[in-house]
Amino acid sequence: MLSTHLLRGISITGALLLLASCAAVSHTGPTSGPTAKVRFVASVDELAFVKQYDDTNCQKNERKLVTVREGVLVNSAQARLEIPGSKEFHKNSAQEISVRAGKPTHFMFSGRTSTTSKTFSCAVPFTLDANVGQQLEAHYRFSPVIGCTVTVSEITGGNAEKAERRPVGFFTSIVTPATKGCKANFDNPKLF
């Protein structure tokens, strides 16, 4: 007969696998009109998410675009659009998607990281205004000094092993009047 502890462990493991399978996100991108490519990268050991909004305050039309993580990611589709430098990252820590070019697109990159005694969660709202055919990279990092950051770079050349980058934007988790709704949205996430 199975012990109570073993049954509890099996139940918890099953529930975690079920929840993890819900983490997969399928983003098809624009089907017509001008587009650009964006690679979202997270240098964190736990899950990180990118959501898109129709406003800078993260209130209108929220949609989850990608889930990334350095390490195992259950039920993850590897979105790759042949942006140079794709092999520089763990296969689960980067996803590449198409976005509408020629108009500002609003995102929130959120994630968490753990130390031996604490888990830190952090989010960075940012806006991209990509040009037609442009290849961009939004790299999410956690810093114990300033919280989390997103560095946006234009990929100007290279190959699969190494990209040539030109930084074009730097965003932090510092709340501004234009993004205070993003903090409220991050503090009270929607479950579905």
PDB file of C-alpha atoms in Angstrom:
ATOM      1  CA  MET A   1       0.000   0.000   0.000  1.00  0.00           C
ATOM      2  CA  LEU A   2       1.234   3.527  -0.796  1.00  0.00           C
ATOM      3  CA  SER A   3       2.065   5.752   2.125  1.00  0.00           C
ATOM      4  CA  THR A   4       0.219   9.004   2.711  1.00  0.00           C
ATOM      5  CA  HIS A   5       3.428  10.955   2.033  1.00  0.00           C
ATOM      6  CA  LEU A   6       3.986   9.199  -1.290  1.00  0.00           C
ATOM      7  CA  LEU A   7       0.365   9.786  -2.362  1.00  0.00           C
ATOM      8  CA  ARG A   8       0.619  13.438  -1.377  1.00  0.00           C
ATOM      9  CA  GLY A   9       3.866  13.752  -3.358  1.00  0.00           C
ATOM     10  CA  ILE A  10       2.280  12.140  -6.420  1.00  0.00           C
ATOM     11  CA  SER A  11      -0.759  14.441  -6.156  1.00  0.00           C
ATOM     12  CA  ILE A  12       1.383  17.567  -5.829  1.00  0.00           C
ATOM     13  CA  THR A  13       3.608  16.488  -8.734  1.00  0.00           C
ATOM     14  CA  GLY A  14       0.548  15.828 -10.915  1.00  0.00           C
ATOM     15  CA  ALA A  15      -0.954  19.209 -10.078  1.00  0.00           C
ATOM     16  CA  LEU A  16       2.328  20.974 -10.859  1.00  0.00           C
ATOM     17  CA  LEU A  17       2.632  19.200 -14.211  1.00  0.00           C
ATOM     18  CA  LEU A  18      -0.947  20.167 -15.066  1.00  0.00           C
ATOM     19  CA  LEU A  19      -0.262  23.801 -14.215  1.00  0.00           C
ATOM     20  CA  ALA A  20       3.040  23.786 -16.104  1.00  0.00           C
ATOM     21  CA  SER A  21       1.330  22.467 -19.224  1.00  0.00           C
ATOM     22  CA  CYS A  22      -0.876  25.551 -19.161  1.00  0.00           C
ATOM     23  CA  ALA A  23       2.269  27.673 -19.477  1.00  0.00           C
ATOM     24  CA  ALA A  24       2.617  27.030 -23.202  1.00  0.00           C
ATOM     25  CA  VAL A  25       1.620  29.999 -25.289  1.00  0.00           C
ATOM     26  CA  SER A  26       0.997  30.029 -28.991  1.00  0.00           C
ATOM     27  CA  HIS A  27       1.527  33.370 -30.732  1.00  0.00           C
ATOM     28  CA  THR A  28       0.944  33.550 -34.452  1.00  0.00           C
ATOM     29  CA  GLY A  29       1.884  37.207 -34.993  1.00  0.00           C
ATOM     30  CA  PRO A  30       0.422  39.553 -37.581  1.00  0.00           C
ATOM     31  CA  THR A  31      -0.914  37.822 -40.694  1.00  0.00           C
ATOM     32  CA  SER A  32      -0.723  40.876 -42.944  1.00  0.00           C
ATOM     33  CA  GLY A  33       0.894  44.279 -43.104  1.00  0.00           C
ATOM     34  CA  PRO A  34       4.417  45.395 -42.183  1.00  0.00           C
ATOM     35  CA  THR A  35       6.237  43.288 -39.588  1.00  0.00           C
ATOM     36  CA  ALA A  36       9.436  43.112 -37.574  1.00  0.00           C
ATOM     37  CA  LYS A  37      10.986  40.253 -35.594  1.00  0.00           C
ATOM     38  CA  VAL A  38      11.590  40.320 -31.839  1.00  0.00           C
ATOM     39  CA  ARG A  39      13.498  37.828 -29.707  1.00  0.00           C
ATOM     40  CA  PHE A  40      12.481  37.824 -26.035  1.00  0.00           C
ATOM     41  CA  VAL A  41      15.247  36.472 -23.773  1.00  0.00           C
ATOM     42  CA  ALA A  42      15.261  35.968 -19.998  1.00  0.00           C
ATOM     43  CA  SER A  43      18.383  35.397 -17.932  1.00  0.00           C
ATOM     44  CA  VAL A  44      16.550  34.018 -14.900  1.00  0.00           C
ATOM     45  CA  ASP A  45      16.337  30.527 -13.446  1.00  0.00           C
ATOM     46  CA  GLU A  46      12.556  30.557 -13.046  1.00  0.00           C
ATOM     47  CA  LEU A  47       9.662  31.315 -15.397  1.00  0.00           C
ATOM     48  CA  ALA A  48       9.433  34.671 -17.140  1.00  0.00           C
ATOM     49  CA  PHE A  49       6.482  35.909 -19.192  1.00  0.00           C
ATOM     50  CA  VAL A  50       5.892  38.520 -21.848  1.00  0.00           C
ATOM     51  CA  LYS A  51       2.455  40.067 -22.143  1.00  0.00           C
ATOM     52  CA  GLN A  52       1.303  42.561 -24.759  1.00  0.00           C
ATOM     53  CA  TYR A  53      -1.136  45.438 -24.216  1.00  0.00           C
ATOM     54  CA  ASP A  54      -2.836  48.098 -26.314  1.00  0.00           C
ATOM     55  CA  ASP A  55      -1.714  50.905 -23.963  1.00  0.00           C
ATOM     56  CA  THR A  56       1.365  51.974 -21.970  1.00  0.00           C
ATOM     57  CA  ASN A  57      -0.522  51.542 -18.687  1.00  0.00           C
ATOM     58  CA  CYS A  58      -1.055  47.746 -19.173  1.00  0.00           C
ATOM     59  CA  GLN A  59      -4.845  47.991 -18.948  1.00  0.00           C
ATOM     60  CA  LYS A  60      -6.221  47.311 -22.444  1.00  0.00           C
ATOM     61  CA  ASN A  61      -6.421  43.937 -24.184  1.00  0.00           C
ATOM     62  CA  GLU A  62      -3.851  41.876 -22.241  1.00  0.00           C
ATOM     63  CA  ARG A  63      -2.500  38.844 -24.091  1.00  0.00           C
ATOM     64  CA  LYS A  64       0.276  36.503 -23.059  1.00  0.00           C
ATOM     65  CA  LEU A  65       2.871  36.082 -25.824  1.00  0.00           C
ATOM     66  CA  VAL A  66       5.733  33.936 -24.559  1.00  0.00           C
ATOM     67  CA  THR A  67       7.009  31.978 -21.579  1.00  0.00           C
ATOM     68  CA  VAL A  68      10.762  31.554 -21.207  1.00  0.00           C
ATOM     69  CA  ARG A  69      13.178  30.100 -18.673  1.00  0.00           C
ATOM     70  CA  GLU A  70      16.826  29.036 -18.460  1.00  0.00           C
ATOM     71  CA  GLY A  71      16.205  25.325 -17.964  1.00  0.00           C
ATOM     72  CA  VAL A  72      13.401  22.806 -18.369  1.00  0.00           C
ATOM     73  CA  LEU A  73      10.106  24.215 -19.617  1.00  0.00           C
ATOM     74  CA  VAL A  74       7.219  21.751 -19.939  1.00  0.00           C
ATOM     75  CA  ASN A  75       5.060  21.959 -23.072  1.00  0.00           C
ATOM     76  CA  SER A  76       7.040  24.752 -24.665  1.00  0.00           C
ATOM     77  CA  ALA A  77       7.014  25.440 -28.374  1.00  0.00           C
ATOM     78  CA  GLN A  78      10.368  26.775 -29.560  1.00  0.00           C
ATOM     79  CA  ALA A  79       9.563  29.841 -31.642  1.00  0.00           C
ATOM     80  CA  ARG A  80      12.522  30.680 -33.881  1.00  0.00           C
ATOM     81  CA  LEU A  81      12.507  33.118 -36.797  1.00  0.00           C
ATOM     82  CA  GLU A  82      16.196  32.835 -37.717  1.00  0.00           C
ATOM     83  CA  ILE A  83      17.309  36.019 -35.944  1.00  0.00           C
ATOM     84  CA  PRO A  84      21.131  35.913 -35.688  1.00  0.00           C
ATOM     85  CA  GLY A  85      22.463  34.811 -32.291  1.00  0.00           C
ATOM     86  CA  SER A  86      19.724  32.279 -31.518  1.00  0.00           C
ATOM     87  CA  LYS A  87      22.260  29.669 -30.351  1.00  0.00           C
ATOM     88  CA  GLU A  88      23.740  32.033 -27.745  1.00  0.00           C
ATOM     89  CA  PHE A  89      20.929  31.166 -25.324  1.00  0.00           C
ATOM     90  CA  HIS A  90      19.458  28.059 -23.724  1.00  0.00           C
ATOM     91  CA  LYS A  91      16.725  26.773 -26.043  1.00  0.00           C
ATOM     92  CA  ASN A  92      13.986  27.580 -23.501  1.00  0.00           C
ATOM     93  CA  SER A  93      15.261  31.013 -22.497  1.00  0.00           C
ATOM     94  CA  ALA A  94      14.497  32.728 -25.823  1.00  0.00           C
ATOM     95  CA  GLN A  95      11.459  32.928 -28.106  1.00  0.00           C
ATOM     96  CA  GLU A  96      11.216  34.832 -31.389  1.00  0.00           C
ATOM     97  CA  ILE A  97       7.971  36.281 -32.723  1.00  0.00           C
ATOM     98  CA  SER A  98       6.723  38.668 -35.399  1.00  0.00           C
ATOM     99  CA  VAL A  99       5.181  41.973 -34.329  1.00  0.00           C
ATOM    100  CA  ARG A 100       3.471  44.783 -36.198  1.00  0.00           C
ATOM    101  CA  ALA A 101       5.987  47.323 -37.491  1.00  0.00           C
ATOM    102  CA  GLY A 102       5.458  51.059 -37.805  1.00  0.00           C
ATOM    103  CA  LYS A 103       3.358  51.520 -34.659  1.00  0.00           C
ATOM    104  CA  PRO A 104       4.253  51.385 -30.948  1.00  0.00           C
ATOM    105  CA  THR A 105       3.698  48.007 -29.291  1.00  0.00           C
ATOM    106  CA  HIS A 106       3.440  47.806 -25.493  1.00  0.00           C
ATOM    107  CA  PHE A 107       4.805  44.885 -23.464  1.00  0.00           C
ATOM    108  CA  MET A 108       5.425  43.822 -19.889  1.00  0.00           C
ATOM    109  CA  PHE A 109       8.261  41.349 -19.251  1.00  0.00           C
ATOM    110  CA  SER A 110       7.909  39.774 -15.804  1.00  0.00           C
ATOM    111  CA  GLY A 111       9.744  37.036 -14.002  1.00  0.00           C
ATOM    112  CA  ARG A 112      11.250  35.913 -10.795  1.00  0.00           C
ATOM    113  CA  THR A 113      14.506  34.635  -9.419  1.00  0.00           C
ATOM    114  CA  SER A 114      15.423  32.901  -6.190  1.00  0.00           C
ATOM    115  CA  THR A 115      18.258  32.956  -3.702  1.00  0.00           C
ATOM    116  CA  THR A 116      18.709  30.418  -0.929  1.00  0.00           C
ATOM    117  CA  SER A 117      16.284  32.298   1.313  1.00  0.00           C
ATOM    118  CA  LYS A 118      14.093  34.516  -0.890  1.00  0.00           C
ATOM    119  CA  THR A 119      12.208  34.675  -4.163  1.00  0.00           C
ATOM    120  CA  PHE A 120      12.062  38.013  -5.981  1.00  0.00           C
ATOM    121  CA  SER A 121       9.381  38.883  -8.554  1.00  0.00           C
ATOM    122  CA  CYS A 122       9.775  41.825 -10.861  1.00  0.00           C
ATOM    123  CA  ALA A 123       8.250  43.314 -14.027  1.00  0.00           C
ATOM    124  CA  VAL A 124       9.346  45.820 -16.645  1.00  0.00           C
ATOM    125  CA  PRO A 125       6.831  47.604 -18.896  1.00  0.00           C
ATOM    126  CA  PHE A 126       8.280  48.852 -22.179  1.00  0.00           C
ATOM    127  CA  THR A 127       7.278  49.988 -25.649  1.00  0.00           C
ATOM    128  CA  LEU A 128       8.833  48.995 -28.960  1.00  0.00           C
ATOM    129  CA  ASP A 129       8.386  50.989 -32.147  1.00  0.00           C
ATOM    130  CA  ALA A 130       9.932  48.625 -34.688  1.00  0.00           C
ATOM    131  CA  ASN A 131      10.679  49.477 -38.290  1.00  0.00           C
ATOM    132  CA  VAL A 132       9.657  47.201 -41.152  1.00  0.00           C
ATOM    133  CA  GLY A 133      12.015  44.214 -41.351  1.00  0.00           C
ATOM    134  CA  GLN A 134      13.909  45.198 -38.206  1.00  0.00           C
ATOM    135  CA  GLN A 135      15.240  42.447 -35.913  1.00  0.00           C
ATOM    136  CA  LEU A 136      15.173  43.301 -32.207  1.00  0.00           C
ATOM    137  CA  GLU A 137      16.067  41.542 -28.980  1.00  0.00           C
ATOM    138  CA  ALA A 138      14.463  42.321 -25.607  1.00  0.00           C
ATOM    139  CA  HIS A 139      16.681  40.837 -22.873  1.00  0.00           C
ATOM    140  CA  TYR A 140      15.216  40.592 -19.344  1.00  0.00           C
ATOM    141  CA  ARG A 141      17.683  40.472 -16.443  1.00  0.00           C
ATOM    142  CA  PHE A 142      17.398  40.643 -12.669  1.00  0.00           C
ATOM    143  CA  SER A 143      19.687  42.898 -10.641  1.00  0.00           C
ATOM    144  CA  PRO A 144      19.675  42.931  -6.825  1.00  0.00           C
ATOM    145  CA  VAL A 145      20.598  46.625  -6.969  1.00  0.00           C
ATOM    146  CA  ILE A 146      17.993  48.093  -9.340  1.00  0.00           C
ATOM    147  CA  GLY A 147      15.430  45.297  -9.671  1.00  0.00           C
ATOM    148  CA  CYS A 148      14.847  43.975 -13.153  1.00  0.00           C
ATOM    149  CA  THR A 149      15.727  45.507 -16.488  1.00  0.00           C
ATOM    150  CA  VAL A 150      15.052  44.995 -20.173  1.00  0.00           C
ATOM    151  CA  THR A 151      17.733  45.929 -22.679  1.00  0.00           C
ATOM    152  CA  VAL A 152      16.455  46.280 -26.240  1.00  0.00           C
ATOM    153  CA  SER A 153      19.019  45.852 -28.999  1.00  0.00           C
ATOM    154  CA  GLU A 154      18.787  45.929 -32.750  1.00  0.00           C
ATOM    155  CA  ILE A 155      20.378  42.861 -34.308  1.00  0.00           C
ATOM    156  CA  THR A 156      22.490  44.301 -37.117  1.00  0.00           C
ATOM    157  CA  GLY A 157      24.218  41.137 -38.343  1.00  0.00           C
ATOM    158  CA  GLY A 158      25.922  37.936 -37.341  1.00  0.00           C
ATOM    159  CA  ASN A 159      25.056  34.262 -37.581  1.00  0.00           C
ATOM    160  CA  ALA A 160      23.239  31.663 -35.470  1.00  0.00           C
ATOM    161  CA  GLU A 161      26.174  31.407 -33.040  1.00  0.00           C
ATOM    162  CA  LYS A 162      26.833  35.121 -32.511  1.00  0.00           C
ATOM    163  CA  ALA A 163      24.793  38.261 -33.158  1.00  0.00           C
ATOM    164  CA  GLU A 164      25.973  41.811 -33.671  1.00  0.00           C
ATOM    165  CA  ARG A 165      23.924  44.056 -31.374  1.00  0.00           C
ATOM    166  CA  ARG A 166      23.337  47.789 -31.191  1.00  0.00           C
ATOM    167  CA  PRO A 167      21.557  48.854 -27.957  1.00  0.00           C
ATOM    168  CA  VAL A 168      18.499  51.003 -28.697  1.00  0.00           C
ATOM    169  CA  GLY A 169      16.659  51.053 -25.357  1.00  0.00           C
ATOM    170  CA  PHE A 170      17.010  50.360 -21.644  1.00  0.00           C
ATOM    171  CA  PHE A 171      13.995  49.956 -19.342  1.00  0.00           C
ATOM    172  CA  THR A 172      13.732  49.360 -15.585  1.00  0.00           C
ATOM    173  CA  SER A 173      11.069  48.253 -13.153  1.00  0.00           C
ATOM    174  CA  ILE A 174      10.784  51.789 -11.745  1.00  0.00           C
ATOM    175  CA  VAL A 175       7.143  52.848 -11.797  1.00  0.00           C
ATOM    176  CA  THR A 176       6.276  56.079 -13.626  1.00  0.00           C
ATOM    177  CA  PRO A 177       2.900  57.863 -13.858  1.00  0.00           C
ATOM    178  CA  ALA A 178       2.455  56.360 -17.351  1.00  0.00           C
ATOM    179  CA  THR A 179       3.061  52.807 -16.092  1.00  0.00           C
ATOM    180  CA  LYS A 180       1.509  52.734 -12.616  1.00  0.00           C
ATOM    181  CA  GLY A 181      -1.353  50.604 -13.981  1.00  0.00           C
ATOM    182  CA  CYS A 182       1.266  48.032 -15.003  1.00  0.00           C
ATOM    183  CA  LYS A 183       2.349  47.698 -11.369  1.00  0.00           C
ATOM    184  CA  ALA A 184      -1.240  47.123 -10.280  1.00  0.00           C
ATOM    185  CA  ASN A 185      -1.622  44.534 -13.041  1.00  0.00           C
ATOM    186  CA  PHE A 186       1.624  42.790 -11.993  1.00  0.00           C
ATOM    187  CA  ASP A 187       0.641  42.828  -8.300  1.00  0.00           C
ATOM    188  CA  ASN A 188      -2.775  41.288  -9.088  1.00  0.00           C
ATOM    189  CA  PRO A 189      -2.273  38.969 -12.087  1.00  0.00           C
ATOM    190  CA  LYS A 190      -5.161  37.350 -13.897  1.00  0.00           C
ATOM    191  CA  LEU A 191      -5.249  33.585 -13.418  1.00  0.00           C
ATOM    192  CA  PHE A 192      -6.606  32.889 -16.916  1.00  0.00           C
TER     193      PHE A 192
END
